[in-house]
Amino acid sequence: MSFTDAQLAQYEERGAVTIDTPFTTEQLDKAEAAWDRLKQSGQPPYEDPDYIDVVQHPYFEEVAKKLLRAEAVHLWWGLAPHERGPVEPPYASLRDQWAKGCHVDIQATMEDFSATPRRMRAELWFWLNDVPVNRGAMRILEGSHRPIMEHWSRVLTPEHKAMLPRVHGLRPAPVAETALACPEHVPELSSTPWVEQEPTAAVARRGQVLILCSSGLHSAWANQDSVPRKAMGTSWVASDVRCGLPKNQRDAVMDFFPRLRSKLSPERAHIVPDDFDWLFESNYEPKWPETFTSAQ
Ligand SMILES: [Fe+2]
């Protein structure tokens, strides 16, 4: 498998690493054609056999197992092909895009991240076309996952730690009063504010995979190219790790997974669980007061 120990160490240190995959040009052409078809038709992705072939390819499961230090894993998310379409100028400055867009998605403690199996969502972004810097390459503040998870380790109550990991989008202050998270935020943890730090562009070649820990800060980015950035992302969790999703996302998974599972080959069906005991509901309400203790 082309996911080395050095790359795993890079993921742990920086919260992101881009790796090669064994997909051939012919397989990538088929996958990209499926992506194009699905975008055009709006059909549920599990209806397209070529999409199914990507999702159930053993490679992703093997990468997730190694990443999560788990003997068994299953999908957590991956409901639709992902598009980052071109946008018209004028483009906001790099600094403004970062200040506006940076956020985390997964709330987890350092104990979660360090555990075996790792209690984290393994996010695999499989690129079906090249991701040069100007094609909406995601920006990632490398290494930010660690101080942020350490912060949650310090401040969260034991009762709340038991409700992690969960999808819980947060950003640095100020948080708009209309935002669901408000007044929760990612506090400043160094002398340089998060929005003044330099994110890295996650550039990649077609057929590579970005492995992302979205407990760290990252941001979508304006695609200044003339073609969309095309991805088929899947997310994974170790078997026997319970994890949280907001109600609407949990409902979507519980609707989608049985349909997806029914389309998988029998020997690959285990990548979609047949129950949802592992998936609890976790919303912005009730708020956890320890997540907005410092001044906005
Ligand atoms: Fe995100």
Short mmCIF file of C-alpha atoms and ligand atoms in Angstrom, two decimals:
data_model
loop_
_atom_site.label_atom_id
_atom_site.label_comp_id
_atom_site.label_asym_id
_atom_site.label_seq_id
_atom_site.Cartn_x
_atom_site.Cartn_y
_atom_site.Cartn_z
CA MET A 1 0.00 0.00 0.00
CA SER A 2 1.29 3.44 -0.87
CA PHE A 3 0.61 5.01 2.54
CA THR A 4 3.92 5.00 4.35
CA ASP A 5 4.79 5.35 8.02
CA ALA A 6 6.46 8.68 7.21
CA GLN A 7 3.22 9.92 5.65
CA LEU A 8 1.27 8.76 8.69
CA ALA A 9 3.72 10.70 10.88
CA GLN A 10 3.16 13.76 8.70
CA TYR A 11 -0.62 13.45 9.17
CA GLU A 12 -0.16 13.27 12.93
CA GLU A 13 2.17 16.27 13.00
CA ARG A 14 0.55 18.53 10.39
CA GLY A 15 -3.04 17.25 10.25
CA ALA A 16 -2.83 16.71 6.50
CA VAL A 17 -0.90 14.65 3.98
CA THR A 18 -1.33 13.96 0.28
CA ILE A 19 -0.55 10.44 -0.90
CA ASP A 20 -0.53 8.45 -4.12
CA THR A 21 -3.10 5.80 -4.96
CA PRO A 22 -2.97 2.69 -7.15
CA PHE A 23 -5.71 3.89 -9.53
CA THR A 24 -4.80 3.60 -13.22
CA THR A 25 -5.52 6.31 -15.77
CA GLU A 26 -8.32 4.14 -17.14
CA GLN A 27 -9.90 3.82 -13.67
CA LEU A 28 -9.54 7.56 -13.11
CA ASP A 29 -11.17 8.28 -16.46
CA LYS A 30 -14.11 6.07 -15.48
CA ALA A 31 -14.40 7.71 -12.07
CA GLU A 32 -14.23 11.21 -13.52
CA ALA A 33 -16.84 10.34 -16.14
CA ALA A 34 -19.10 9.08 -13.34
CA TRP A 35 -18.52 12.33 -11.45
CA ASP A 36 -19.49 14.31 -14.59
CA ARG A 37 -22.61 12.19 -15.14
CA LEU A 38 -23.75 12.51 -11.54
CA LYS A 39 -23.25 16.27 -11.55
CA GLN A 40 -25.24 16.56 -14.75
CA SER A 41 -28.08 14.20 -13.85
CA GLY A 42 -28.40 14.95 -10.15
CA GLN A 43 -29.03 11.21 -9.72
CA PRO A 44 -28.24 9.61 -6.34
CA PRO A 45 -24.58 8.57 -6.59
CA TYR A 46 -25.21 4.97 -5.48
CA GLU A 47 -27.14 4.47 -8.74
CA ASP A 48 -23.88 4.79 -10.71
CA PRO A 49 -21.81 1.58 -10.76
CA ASP A 50 -18.60 3.50 -11.47
CA TYR A 51 -19.12 5.64 -8.36
CA ILE A 52 -19.72 2.43 -6.38
CA ASP A 53 -16.46 1.00 -7.74
CA VAL A 54 -14.55 3.95 -6.29
CA VAL A 55 -16.23 3.93 -2.89
CA GLN A 56 -15.81 0.19 -2.39
CA HIS A 57 -12.23 0.03 -3.66
CA PRO A 58 -10.27 -1.72 -0.88
CA TYR A 59 -7.52 0.90 -0.99
CA PHE A 60 -9.51 3.54 0.93
CA GLU A 61 -10.50 1.08 3.62
CA GLU A 62 -6.86 0.03 4.03
CA VAL A 63 -5.70 3.65 4.30
CA ALA A 64 -8.40 4.37 6.89
CA LYS A 65 -7.40 1.30 8.92
CA LYS A 66 -3.79 2.38 9.03
CA LEU A 67 -4.67 6.00 9.78
CA LEU A 68 -7.05 5.06 12.58
CA ARG A 69 -4.89 2.22 13.93
CA ALA A 70 -7.95 0.02 13.65
CA GLU A 71 -8.51 -3.57 12.64
CA ALA A 72 -11.89 -2.67 11.22
CA VAL A 73 -13.37 0.57 9.92
CA HIS A 74 -16.53 1.69 8.19
CA LEU A 75 -17.79 4.74 6.35
CA TRP A 76 -18.91 7.75 8.37
CA TRP A 77 -19.70 10.12 5.50
CA GLY A 78 -19.37 10.34 1.72
CA LEU A 79 -22.81 11.02 0.41
CA ALA A 80 -22.04 12.80 -2.82
CA PRO A 81 -19.24 13.67 -5.24
CA HIS A 82 -17.76 17.01 -4.24
CA GLU A 83 -17.49 20.01 -6.55
CA ARG A 84 -15.61 23.26 -6.12
CA GLY A 85 -16.79 25.20 -9.16
CA PRO A 86 -15.13 28.19 -10.80
CA VAL A 87 -16.22 31.60 -9.54
CA GLU A 88 -16.14 34.93 -11.30
CA PRO A 89 -13.79 37.70 -10.24
CA PRO A 90 -13.33 39.90 -8.33
CA TYR A 91 -11.68 37.57 -5.82
CA ALA A 92 -11.26 38.44 -2.18
CA SER A 93 -7.64 38.79 -1.02
CA LEU A 94 -5.94 35.69 0.32
CA ARG A 95 -6.08 37.16 3.80
CA ASP A 96 -9.80 37.93 3.58
CA GLN A 97 -10.64 34.48 2.20
CA TRP A 98 -8.80 32.86 5.07
CA ALA A 99 -10.31 35.16 7.71
CA LYS A 100 -13.79 34.53 6.38
CA GLY A 101 -13.53 30.81 5.64
CA CYS A 102 -11.29 29.19 8.23
CA HIS A 103 -13.05 26.69 10.47
CA VAL A 104 -12.82 23.26 12.07
CA ASP A 105 -15.36 20.48 11.49
CA ILE A 106 -14.52 17.78 14.01
CA GLN A 107 -14.38 18.37 17.73
CA ALA A 108 -12.18 15.84 19.51
CA THR A 109 -9.60 15.86 22.27
CA MET A 110 -5.94 14.94 22.04
CA GLU A 111 -6.82 11.77 23.97
CA ASP A 112 -9.23 10.89 21.15
CA PHE A 113 -6.57 11.55 18.53
CA SER A 114 -3.91 9.56 20.39
CA ALA A 115 -6.09 6.57 21.25
CA THR A 116 -5.89 3.15 19.60
CA PRO A 117 -8.05 2.89 17.67
CA ARG A 118 -7.88 6.60 16.95
CA ARG A 119 -11.19 8.31 17.73
CA MET A 120 -11.18 10.66 14.76
CA ARG A 121 -12.85 10.93 11.38
CA ALA A 122 -10.52 9.82 8.59
CA GLU A 123 -11.28 12.21 5.74
CA LEU A 124 -10.04 11.06 2.36
CA TRP A 125 -10.34 13.51 -0.51
CA PHE A 126 -9.81 11.57 -3.75
CA TRP A 127 -8.99 14.01 -6.55
CA LEU A 128 -10.39 13.13 -9.97
CA ASN A 129 -8.62 16.02 -11.69
CA ASP A 130 -5.48 17.97 -10.89
CA VAL A 131 -5.65 20.45 -8.03
CA PRO A 132 -3.30 23.30 -8.93
CA VAL A 133 -3.19 26.21 -6.53
CA ASN A 134 -5.66 28.35 -8.49
CA ARG A 135 -8.32 25.60 -8.86
CA GLY A 136 -9.80 26.14 -5.43
CA ALA A 137 -7.09 24.18 -3.63
CA MET A 138 -8.19 23.86 0.00
CA ARG A 139 -6.18 25.95 2.47
CA ILE A 140 -5.00 24.19 5.63
CA LEU A 141 -3.30 25.65 8.68
CA GLU A 142 -0.90 22.79 9.19
CA GLY A 143 -0.38 21.71 12.77
CA SER A 144 -3.34 23.68 14.13
CA HIS A 145 -5.24 20.47 14.93
CA ARG A 146 -2.88 19.74 17.83
CA PRO A 147 -3.19 22.92 19.97
CA ILE A 148 -6.92 23.00 19.25
CA MET A 149 -7.44 19.39 20.37
CA GLU A 150 -5.19 20.04 23.38
CA HIS A 151 -7.42 22.99 24.23
CA TRP A 152 -10.52 20.79 24.14
CA SER A 153 -8.63 18.31 26.33
CA ARG A 154 -8.02 21.06 28.89
CA VAL A 155 -11.43 22.71 29.03
CA LEU A 156 -14.15 20.19 28.27
CA THR A 157 -15.94 18.46 31.12
CA PRO A 158 -15.62 14.67 31.38
CA GLU A 159 -19.30 14.41 30.55
CA HIS A 160 -18.79 16.31 27.29
CA LYS A 161 -15.56 14.52 26.39
CA ALA A 162 -17.60 11.34 26.38
CA MET A 163 -19.68 12.87 23.54
CA LEU A 164 -16.72 13.10 21.16
CA PRO A 165 -15.67 12.90 18.43
CA ARG A 166 -18.45 14.85 16.80
CA VAL A 167 -18.99 16.99 13.74
CA HIS A 168 -19.23 20.44 15.24
CA GLY A 169 -18.21 23.30 12.97
CA LEU A 170 -16.49 26.15 14.81
CA ARG A 171 -14.40 29.14 13.74
CA PRO A 172 -12.24 31.72 15.48
CA ALA A 173 -14.00 34.78 16.90
CA PRO A 174 -15.76 36.90 15.88
CA VAL A 175 -18.66 34.55 15.16
CA ALA A 176 -21.69 36.08 13.46
CA GLU A 177 -24.66 36.34 15.78
CA THR A 178 -26.69 34.53 13.14
CA ALA A 179 -24.30 31.55 13.11
CA LEU A 180 -25.61 28.37 14.72
CA ALA A 181 -22.41 28.02 16.74
CA CYS A 182 -22.51 31.53 18.23
CA PRO A 183 -21.04 32.22 20.77
CA GLU A 184 -18.93 29.06 20.58
CA HIS A 185 -15.58 29.52 18.83
CA VAL A 186 -12.01 28.33 18.51
CA PRO A 187 -10.11 30.52 20.98
CA GLU A 188 -6.78 32.16 20.21
CA LEU A 189 -4.02 29.90 21.50
CA SER A 190 -0.89 31.83 20.54
CA SER A 191 0.25 35.44 20.18
CA THR A 192 -0.56 35.42 16.45
CA PRO A 193 -4.32 35.34 15.79
CA TRP A 194 -5.51 32.39 13.71
CA VAL A 195 -6.67 34.60 10.86
CA GLU A 196 -3.21 36.18 10.58
CA GLN A 197 -1.45 32.83 10.20
CA GLU A 198 -0.40 31.43 6.82
CA PRO A 199 -2.38 28.47 5.52
CA THR A 200 -0.94 26.02 3.00
CA ALA A 201 -2.60 25.24 -0.34
CA ALA A 202 -3.46 21.53 -0.61
CA VAL A 203 -2.31 21.08 -4.21
CA ALA A 204 -2.39 17.61 -5.71
CA ARG A 205 -2.21 15.61 -8.89
CA ARG A 206 -5.13 13.73 -10.32
CA GLY A 207 -5.47 10.36 -8.57
CA GLN A 208 -3.90 11.47 -5.29
CA VAL A 209 -5.70 11.54 -1.97
CA LEU A 210 -5.62 14.30 0.62
CA ILE A 211 -5.94 12.83 4.11
CA LEU A 212 -7.27 15.60 6.31
CA CYS A 213 -7.80 15.95 10.04
CA SER A 214 -10.50 18.59 10.14
CA SER A 215 -10.05 19.21 13.84
CA GLY A 216 -7.54 21.75 12.55
CA LEU A 217 -8.31 25.00 10.76
CA HIS A 218 -8.89 24.84 7.02
CA SER A 219 -10.91 26.73 4.45
CA ALA A 220 -12.59 26.37 1.10
CA TRP A 221 -11.01 28.63 -1.52
CA ALA A 222 -12.19 30.49 -4.61
CA ASN A 223 -11.63 28.46 -7.76
CA GLN A 224 -10.12 30.96 -10.22
CA ASP A 225 -9.72 28.34 -12.95
CA SER A 226 -12.19 27.62 -15.74
CA VAL A 227 -12.97 24.03 -14.71
CA PRO A 228 -14.33 22.64 -11.43
CA ARG A 229 -12.18 20.86 -8.88
CA LYS A 230 -13.56 17.31 -8.77
CA ALA A 231 -13.43 15.04 -5.74
CA MET A 232 -15.00 11.87 -4.44
CA GLY A 233 -14.51 12.13 -0.73
CA THR A 234 -15.16 9.40 1.78
CA SER A 235 -14.84 9.61 5.55
CA TRP A 236 -14.25 6.67 7.84
CA VAL A 237 -14.33 5.79 11.50
CA ALA A 238 -12.97 2.84 13.45
CA SER A 239 -15.53 0.17 14.27
CA ASP A 240 -16.76 0.41 17.86
CA VAL A 241 -16.02 4.15 18.05
CA ARG A 242 -19.20 6.14 18.64
CA CYS A 243 -19.43 9.51 16.97
CA GLY A 244 -21.79 12.43 16.71
CA LEU A 245 -23.49 14.25 13.88
CA PRO A 246 -25.98 17.12 13.87
CA LYS A 247 -29.52 15.90 13.33
CA ASN A 248 -29.79 16.79 9.64
CA GLN A 249 -26.48 15.09 8.79
CA ARG A 250 -27.35 12.03 10.88
CA ASP A 251 -30.72 11.74 9.16
CA ALA A 252 -28.99 11.97 5.77
CA VAL A 253 -26.52 9.19 6.65
CA MET A 254 -29.30 6.94 7.94
CA ASP A 255 -31.21 7.46 4.71
CA PHE A 256 -28.21 7.10 2.38
CA PHE A 257 -26.23 4.22 3.89
CA PRO A 258 -28.80 1.41 3.45
CA ARG A 259 -29.24 2.43 -0.19
CA LEU A 260 -25.50 2.51 -0.73
CA ARG A 261 -24.99 -0.80 1.07
CA SER A 262 -27.53 -2.53 -1.16
CA LYS A 263 -25.39 -1.64 -4.20
CA LEU A 264 -22.03 -2.85 -2.88
CA SER A 265 -20.53 -6.21 -3.76
CA PRO A 266 -21.27 -8.76 -1.03
CA GLU A 267 -17.59 -8.98 -0.09
CA ARG A 268 -17.40 -5.19 0.30
CA ALA A 269 -20.75 -4.58 2.07
CA HIS A 270 -19.05 -4.41 5.48
CA ILE A 271 -17.73 -0.92 4.72
CA VAL A 272 -21.26 0.38 5.34
CA PRO A 273 -22.60 -0.56 8.77
CA ASP A 274 -26.04 -2.17 8.95
CA ASP A 275 -27.00 -0.36 12.15
CA PHE A 276 -26.59 3.14 13.55
CA ASP A 277 -25.71 2.35 17.16
CA TRP A 278 -22.37 4.09 16.51
CA LEU A 279 -23.94 7.36 15.38
CA PHE A 280 -25.46 9.64 18.00
CA GLU A 281 -27.16 12.95 17.47
CA SER A 282 -25.15 16.00 18.54
CA ASN A 283 -26.39 19.52 17.89
CA TYR A 284 -25.42 23.11 18.68
CA GLU A 285 -28.08 23.11 21.38
CA PRO A 286 -27.70 22.65 24.26
CA LYS A 287 -24.47 24.68 24.20
CA TRP A 288 -21.42 23.55 26.11
CA PRO A 289 -20.52 26.65 28.19
CA GLU A 290 -16.83 25.76 28.38
CA THR A 291 -16.58 26.30 24.60
CA PHE A 292 -17.09 30.06 24.84
CA THR A 293 -15.47 31.12 28.05
CA SER A 294 -13.06 33.73 26.67
CA ALA A 295 -14.24 37.11 25.43
CA GLN A 296 -15.25 37.41 21.76
FE FE B 1 -14.46 21.93 6.56
#
